[in-house]
């Protein structure tokens, strides 16, 4: 069975067909979060640290760290700050060092800037997930050597120089191309986690069915693990969390093995915990029973984040990963 191993200094997470669904926390990302971007520009990492701990308490097994901040004020003072190649590498390093100081949860280094990816790789303890490579030629030539050099797994996004195709056969072909090009660098398929690209169902009625079929093909024909930006499926629609909560178990049933998502949303996490149990990826329902205590605390008046943090504290902080099997 395909097993993608992600590690911190002391914890191991395995993404695999026979493993519990891997929740990759998405919240450490300044894109669209003006307050967080302003904090980072001021050298304030309080929200980063809060988001890290909160996501782990709520069930994130891996934390995505995105350094794509825009430093508007500094840009006006120094034109170098208009260049992400200047801004992101030192920011990525600092964010990772801050997060590693407070949690041993494995990390996913997320940037479109190769220099930021490498700074993140240098700063990370263990074996992080790299996010990401696409089928674009220049991106393959920049990122795959880093994947090989640091011996890390990578997210492969199914778009190329022609953009994002609405045709699922084209997206599959792009994924296959990336897997084959990675093999040329000596990178095994089990170290590639393919994102087949989830389209918004509000704009494309077949979006859900497309991705389920794609995930099955990626598993059966390429033998790779898969991930997605889970909330893309509900983009632009009202009551998005209900759609997300229906989509995730269906994707899991089709063979998807991870998602980049917000674990602080109760309804989505409840759906994932139940799906793990139903897929026989939760031995004797132990995790579901533990999770039910959190739900009971929510019914008693706590927020999901508060109840999750209390449960984590009571368990001695044992969340956010697990030791690998020999």
Coordinates of C-alpha atoms in Angstrom, one line a residue:
X1 CA 0.0 0.0 0.0
X2 CA 1.2 3.5 -0.8
X3 CA 2.4 5.3 2.3
X4 CA 3.5 9.0 2.3
X5 CA 5.5 9.7 5.4
X6 CA 5.6 13.2 7.0
X7 CA 7.6 13.8 10.1
X8 CA 8.5 16.5 12.7
X9 CA 11.3 16.0 15.1
X10 CA 9.3 13.6 17.2
X11 CA 6.1 12.7 15.4
X12 CA 5.2 10.8 12.3
X13 CA 2.1 11.1 10.2
X14 CA 1.4 8.6 7.4
X15 CA -0.9 9.4 4.6
X16 CA -2.2 6.2 3.0
X17 CA -5.1 4.2 1.6
X18 CA -5.4 2.2 4.8
X19 CA -4.8 5.1 7.2
X20 CA -7.1 7.6 8.9
X21 CA -7.9 10.6 6.7
X22 CA -5.1 13.2 7.1
X23 CA -6.3 16.7 8.0
X24 CA -3.9 19.4 7.0
X25 CA -4.7 22.6 8.8
X26 CA -5.0 25.6 6.4
X27 CA -5.3 28.6 8.6
X28 CA -1.7 29.8 8.8
X29 CA -2.1 31.7 5.6
X30 CA -2.2 35.5 5.3
X31 CA -3.9 35.4 1.9
X32 CA -7.2 37.1 2.3
X33 CA -6.5 37.7 6.0
X34 CA -5.6 41.4 6.3
X35 CA -5.2 41.3 10.1
X36 CA -2.8 38.4 9.9
X37 CA -0.8 40.0 7.1
X38 CA -0.6 43.3 9.1
X39 CA 0.6 41.4 12.2
X40 CA 3.3 39.6 10.2
X41 CA 4.4 42.9 8.7
X42 CA 4.8 44.2 12.2
X43 CA 6.8 41.1 13.3
X44 CA 3.9 39.9 15.4
X45 CA 3.4 36.1 15.4
X46 CA 0.6 35.8 18.0
X47 CA -2.1 34.8 15.6
X48 CA 0.2 32.3 13.9
X49 CA 0.9 30.6 17.2
X50 CA -2.7 30.7 18.3
X51 CA -3.9 29.2 15.0
X52 CA -1.2 26.5 15.2
X53 CA -2.3 25.3 18.7
X54 CA -6.0 25.7 18.0
X55 CA -5.8 23.6 14.8
X56 CA -3.8 20.9 16.4
X57 CA -6.3 20.7 19.3
X58 CA -9.2 20.4 16.8
X59 CA -7.6 17.6 14.9
X60 CA -5.0 18.8 12.4
X61 CA -2.4 16.2 11.9
X62 CA -0.2 18.4 9.7
X63 CA 0.0 22.2 9.7
X64 CA 0.2 24.1 6.4
X65 CA 2.4 27.2 6.6
X66 CA 1.9 29.7 3.9
X67 CA 4.2 32.8 3.7
X68 CA 2.3 34.7 1.0
X69 CA 2.0 38.0 2.8
X70 CA 1.9 41.4 1.2
X71 CA 3.7 44.0 3.3
X72 CA 1.9 47.1 2.1
X73 CA 3.5 49.7 4.4
X74 CA 7.0 48.4 4.0
X75 CA 6.5 48.3 0.2
X76 CA 5.9 52.1 0.3
X77 CA 9.2 52.6 2.2
X78 CA 11.3 50.1 0.3
X79 CA 10.5 48.8 -3.2
X80 CA 12.2 45.4 -2.4
X81 CA 9.1 44.5 -0.4
X82 CA 7.0 44.5 -3.6
X83 CA 8.9 41.3 -4.5
X84 CA 7.7 38.1 -2.9
X85 CA 11.1 36.6 -3.6
X86 CA 12.4 39.1 -1.0
X87 CA 9.6 38.9 1.5
X88 CA 8.8 35.3 1.7
X89 CA 12.0 33.4 2.4
X90 CA 12.9 35.0 5.8
X91 CA 9.2 35.1 6.7
X92 CA 8.8 31.4 6.0
X93 CA 11.8 30.6 8.1
X94 CA 10.6 32.7 11.1
X95 CA 7.1 31.3 11.0
X96 CA 8.3 27.7 11.0
X97 CA 10.7 28.4 13.9
X98 CA 7.9 29.9 15.9
X99 CA 5.5 27.0 15.2
X100 CA 8.1 24.3 15.9
X101 CA 8.8 26.0 19.3
X102 CA 5.2 25.4 20.5
X103 CA 4.1 22.1 18.8
X104 CA 5.8 19.0 17.3
X105 CA 3.1 18.6 14.7
X106 CA 4.6 17.9 11.2
X107 CA 4.5 20.8 8.8
X108 CA 3.6 21.5 5.2
X109 CA 5.7 24.2 3.6
X110 CA 3.4 26.2 1.3
X111 CA 4.7 28.9 -1.2
X112 CA 4.9 29.7 -4.8
X113 CA 8.4 31.1 -4.2
X114 CA 11.2 28.5 -4.6
X115 CA 13.4 30.5 -2.2
X116 CA 10.8 30.3 0.5
X117 CA 10.3 26.6 0.0
X118 CA 14.0 26.1 0.5
X119 CA 14.2 28.3 3.5
X120 CA 11.4 26.3 5.0
X121 CA 13.1 23.1 4.2
X122 CA 16.3 24.3 5.9
X123 CA 14.3 25.4 9.0
X124 CA 12.1 22.3 9.4
X125 CA 13.0 19.5 11.7
X126 CA 12.0 16.2 10.3
X127 CA 10.4 15.5 7.0
X128 CA 7.9 18.1 5.9
X129 CA 5.4 18.0 3.0
X130 CA 6.3 20.5 0.3
X131 CA 3.4 22.5 -1.3
X132 CA 3.7 22.4 -4.2
X133 CA 4.7 21.5 -7.8
X134 CA 2.6 21.8 -10.9
X135 CA 2.9 20.5 -14.4
X136 CA 4.3 23.8 -15.6
X137 CA 7.8 23.2 -17.0
X138 CA 9.5 25.9 -15.1
X139 CA 7.9 24.8 -11.9
X140 CA 9.0 21.2 -12.4
X141 CA 12.6 22.3 -13.0
X142 CA 12.6 24.5 -9.9
X143 CA 10.8 22.3 -7.4
X144 CA 11.6 18.7 -8.2
X145 CA 15.4 19.2 -7.5
X146 CA 14.4 20.5 -4.0
X147 CA 12.2 17.5 -3.4
X148 CA 15.1 15.2 -4.3
X149 CA 17.7 17.2 -2.4
X150 CA 15.8 17.2 0.8
X151 CA 14.1 13.8 0.4
X152 CA 10.6 15.1 1.1
X153 CA 7.1 14.4 -0.2
X154 CA 5.4 16.9 -2.4
X155 CA 1.9 18.0 -3.4
X156 CA 1.4 17.8 -7.1
X157 CA -1.3 20.1 -8.5
X158 CA -3.0 19.1 -11.7
X159 CA -2.5 22.2 -13.8
X160 CA 0.2 23.0 -16.4
X161 CA 1.3 25.7 -18.8
X162 CA -2.2 25.7 -20.4
X163 CA -3.8 26.5 -17.0
X164 CA -6.5 24.5 -15.2
X165 CA -8.6 22.3 -17.5
X166 CA -12.3 21.5 -16.8
X167 CA -11.7 18.2 -18.5
X168 CA -10.8 15.5 -15.8
X169 CA -8.9 13.5 -18.4
X170 CA -6.6 16.4 -18.9
X171 CA -6.1 16.9 -15.2
X172 CA -5.3 13.2 -14.8
X173 CA -2.7 13.4 -17.7
X174 CA -1.0 16.3 -15.9
X175 CA -0.8 14.3 -12.7
X176 CA 0.7 11.4 -14.6
X177 CA 3.2 13.7 -16.3
X178 CA 4.3 15.0 -12.9
X179 CA 4.7 11.5 -11.5
X180 CA 6.8 10.5 -14.5
X181 CA 9.0 13.6 -14.3
X182 CA 9.5 13.0 -10.6
X183 CA 10.6 9.5 -11.4
X184 CA 13.3 10.9 -13.7
X185 CA 14.7 12.7 -10.6
X186 CA 14.5 9.5 -8.6
X187 CA 11.4 10.6 -6.6
X188 CA 9.1 7.6 -5.9
X189 CA 5.3 7.8 -6.5
X190 CA 4.6 7.3 -2.8
X191 CA 6.2 10.7 -2.1
X192 CA 3.8 12.5 -4.4
X193 CA 0.4 13.6 -3.1
X194 CA -1.8 14.7 -6.1
X195 CA -4.3 17.5 -5.8
X196 CA -6.7 16.8 -8.7
X197 CA -8.1 20.3 -8.3
X198 CA -11.7 20.5 -7.0
X199 CA -13.9 22.8 -9.0
X200 CA -16.8 24.8 -7.3
X201 CA -20.0 22.8 -7.7
X202 CA -21.9 26.1 -7.9
X203 CA -20.2 26.8 -11.2
X204 CA -19.9 23.2 -12.5
X205 CA -22.6 20.8 -11.6
X206 CA -20.4 17.8 -12.2
X207 CA -17.5 19.0 -10.1
X208 CA -18.1 16.6 -7.2
X209 CA -18.6 13.6 -9.5
X210 CA -15.5 14.6 -11.5
X211 CA -13.2 14.6 -8.5
X212 CA -14.5 11.3 -7.1
X213 CA -13.7 9.6 -10.5
X214 CA -10.3 11.3 -10.7
X215 CA -9.4 10.2 -7.2
X216 CA -10.2 6.6 -8.0
X217 CA -8.1 6.7 -11.2
X218 CA -5.2 8.4 -9.4
X219 CA -5.3 5.6 -6.8
X220 CA -5.8 2.7 -9.1
X221 CA -3.7 3.7 -12.1
X222 CA -0.9 5.8 -10.5
X223 CA -0.9 4.5 -7.0
X224 CA -0.6 7.9 -5.4
X225 CA -2.2 9.6 -2.4
X226 CA -4.4 12.5 -3.0
X227 CA -5.4 15.8 -1.3
X228 CA -7.4 18.9 -2.2
X229 CA -8.4 22.3 -0.9
X230 CA -11.7 21.0 0.5
X231 CA -13.6 24.3 0.7
X232 CA -13.2 24.9 -3.1
X233 CA -16.2 22.6 -3.7
X234 CA -18.6 25.1 -2.0
X235 CA -17.0 28.3 -3.2
X236 CA -19.6 31.1 -3.7
X237 CA -22.5 29.2 -2.2
X238 CA -24.4 29.8 1.0
X239 CA -24.1 27.5 4.0
X240 CA -20.8 26.2 2.7
X241 CA -19.9 24.0 5.7
X242 CA -22.8 21.6 5.1
X243 CA -21.6 21.1 1.5
X244 CA -18.1 20.6 2.7
X245 CA -19.3 18.1 5.3
X246 CA -21.1 16.0 2.7
X247 CA -18.2 16.3 0.2
X248 CA -15.4 15.0 2.5
X249 CA -16.9 11.6 3.4
X250 CA -17.8 11.0 -0.3
X251 CA -14.2 11.9 -1.3
X252 CA -12.9 9.6 1.4
X253 CA -15.1 6.8 0.1
X254 CA -13.7 7.4 -3.4
X255 CA -10.2 7.0 -2.0
X256 CA -9.0 10.5 -1.1
X257 CA -6.5 10.3 1.7
X258 CA -6.0 13.9 2.9
X259 CA -7.3 17.5 2.6
X260 CA -6.0 21.0 3.2
X261 CA -8.9 22.4 5.3
X262 CA -10.0 24.3 8.3
X263 CA -10.1 21.8 11.3
X264 CA -11.8 24.4 13.6
X265 CA -15.1 23.8 11.8
X266 CA -17.0 21.2 13.8
X267 CA -19.4 19.9 11.1
X268 CA -16.5 19.0 8.8
X269 CA -14.5 17.3 11.5
X270 CA -17.5 15.4 12.7
X271 CA -18.0 14.1 9.1
X272 CA -14.3 13.1 8.9
X273 CA -14.3 11.3 12.2
X274 CA -17.4 9.4 11.3
X275 CA -16.0 8.5 7.8
X276 CA -12.8 7.1 9.4
X277 CA -14.9 4.9 11.6
X278 CA -17.1 3.7 8.7
X279 CA -14.0 3.0 6.5
X280 CA -12.5 0.9 9.3
X281 CA -9.7 3.3 9.8
X282 CA -10.6 3.9 13.5
X283 CA -9.9 0.7 15.5
X284 CA -12.9 -0.2 17.6
X285 CA -14.2 3.4 17.2
X286 CA -11.7 4.7 19.8
X287 CA -11.2 8.1 18.1
X288 CA -14.9 8.5 17.5
X289 CA -15.6 7.8 21.2
X290 CA -13.0 10.3 22.2
X291 CA -14.4 12.8 19.8
X292 CA -17.9 12.3 21.1
X293 CA -16.7 13.7 24.5
X294 CA -15.8 16.9 22.6
X295 CA -19.3 17.0 21.1
X296 CA -20.8 16.6 24.5
X297 CA -18.8 19.5 25.8
X298 CA -20.0 21.6 22.9
X299 CA -23.6 20.7 23.7
X300 CA -22.8 21.9 27.2
X301 CA -21.9 25.4 26.0
X302 CA -18.3 25.4 24.9
X303 CA -17.2 26.3 21.5
X304 CA -15.7 23.5 19.4
X305 CA -12.2 25.0 19.7
X306 CA -12.6 25.3 23.5
X307 CA -13.9 21.8 23.9
X308 CA -11.2 20.4 21.7
X309 CA -8.5 22.2 23.6
X310 CA -9.8 21.0 26.9
X311 CA -9.9 17.4 25.6
X312 CA -6.3 17.7 24.3
X313 CA -5.2 19.1 27.6
X314 CA -6.9 16.3 29.5
X315 CA -5.2 13.8 27.3
X316 CA -1.8 15.3 28.0
X317 CA -1.5 17.1 24.7
X318 CA -1.5 13.9 22.6
X319 CA -2.7 15.3 19.3
X320 CA -1.5 16.4 15.9
X321 CA 0.3 13.3 14.8
X322 CA 1.3 9.8 15.7
X323 CA 4.5 7.8 15.8
X324 CA 5.1 5.8 12.7
X325 CA 4.8 2.1 12.7
X326 CA 8.0 0.1 12.3

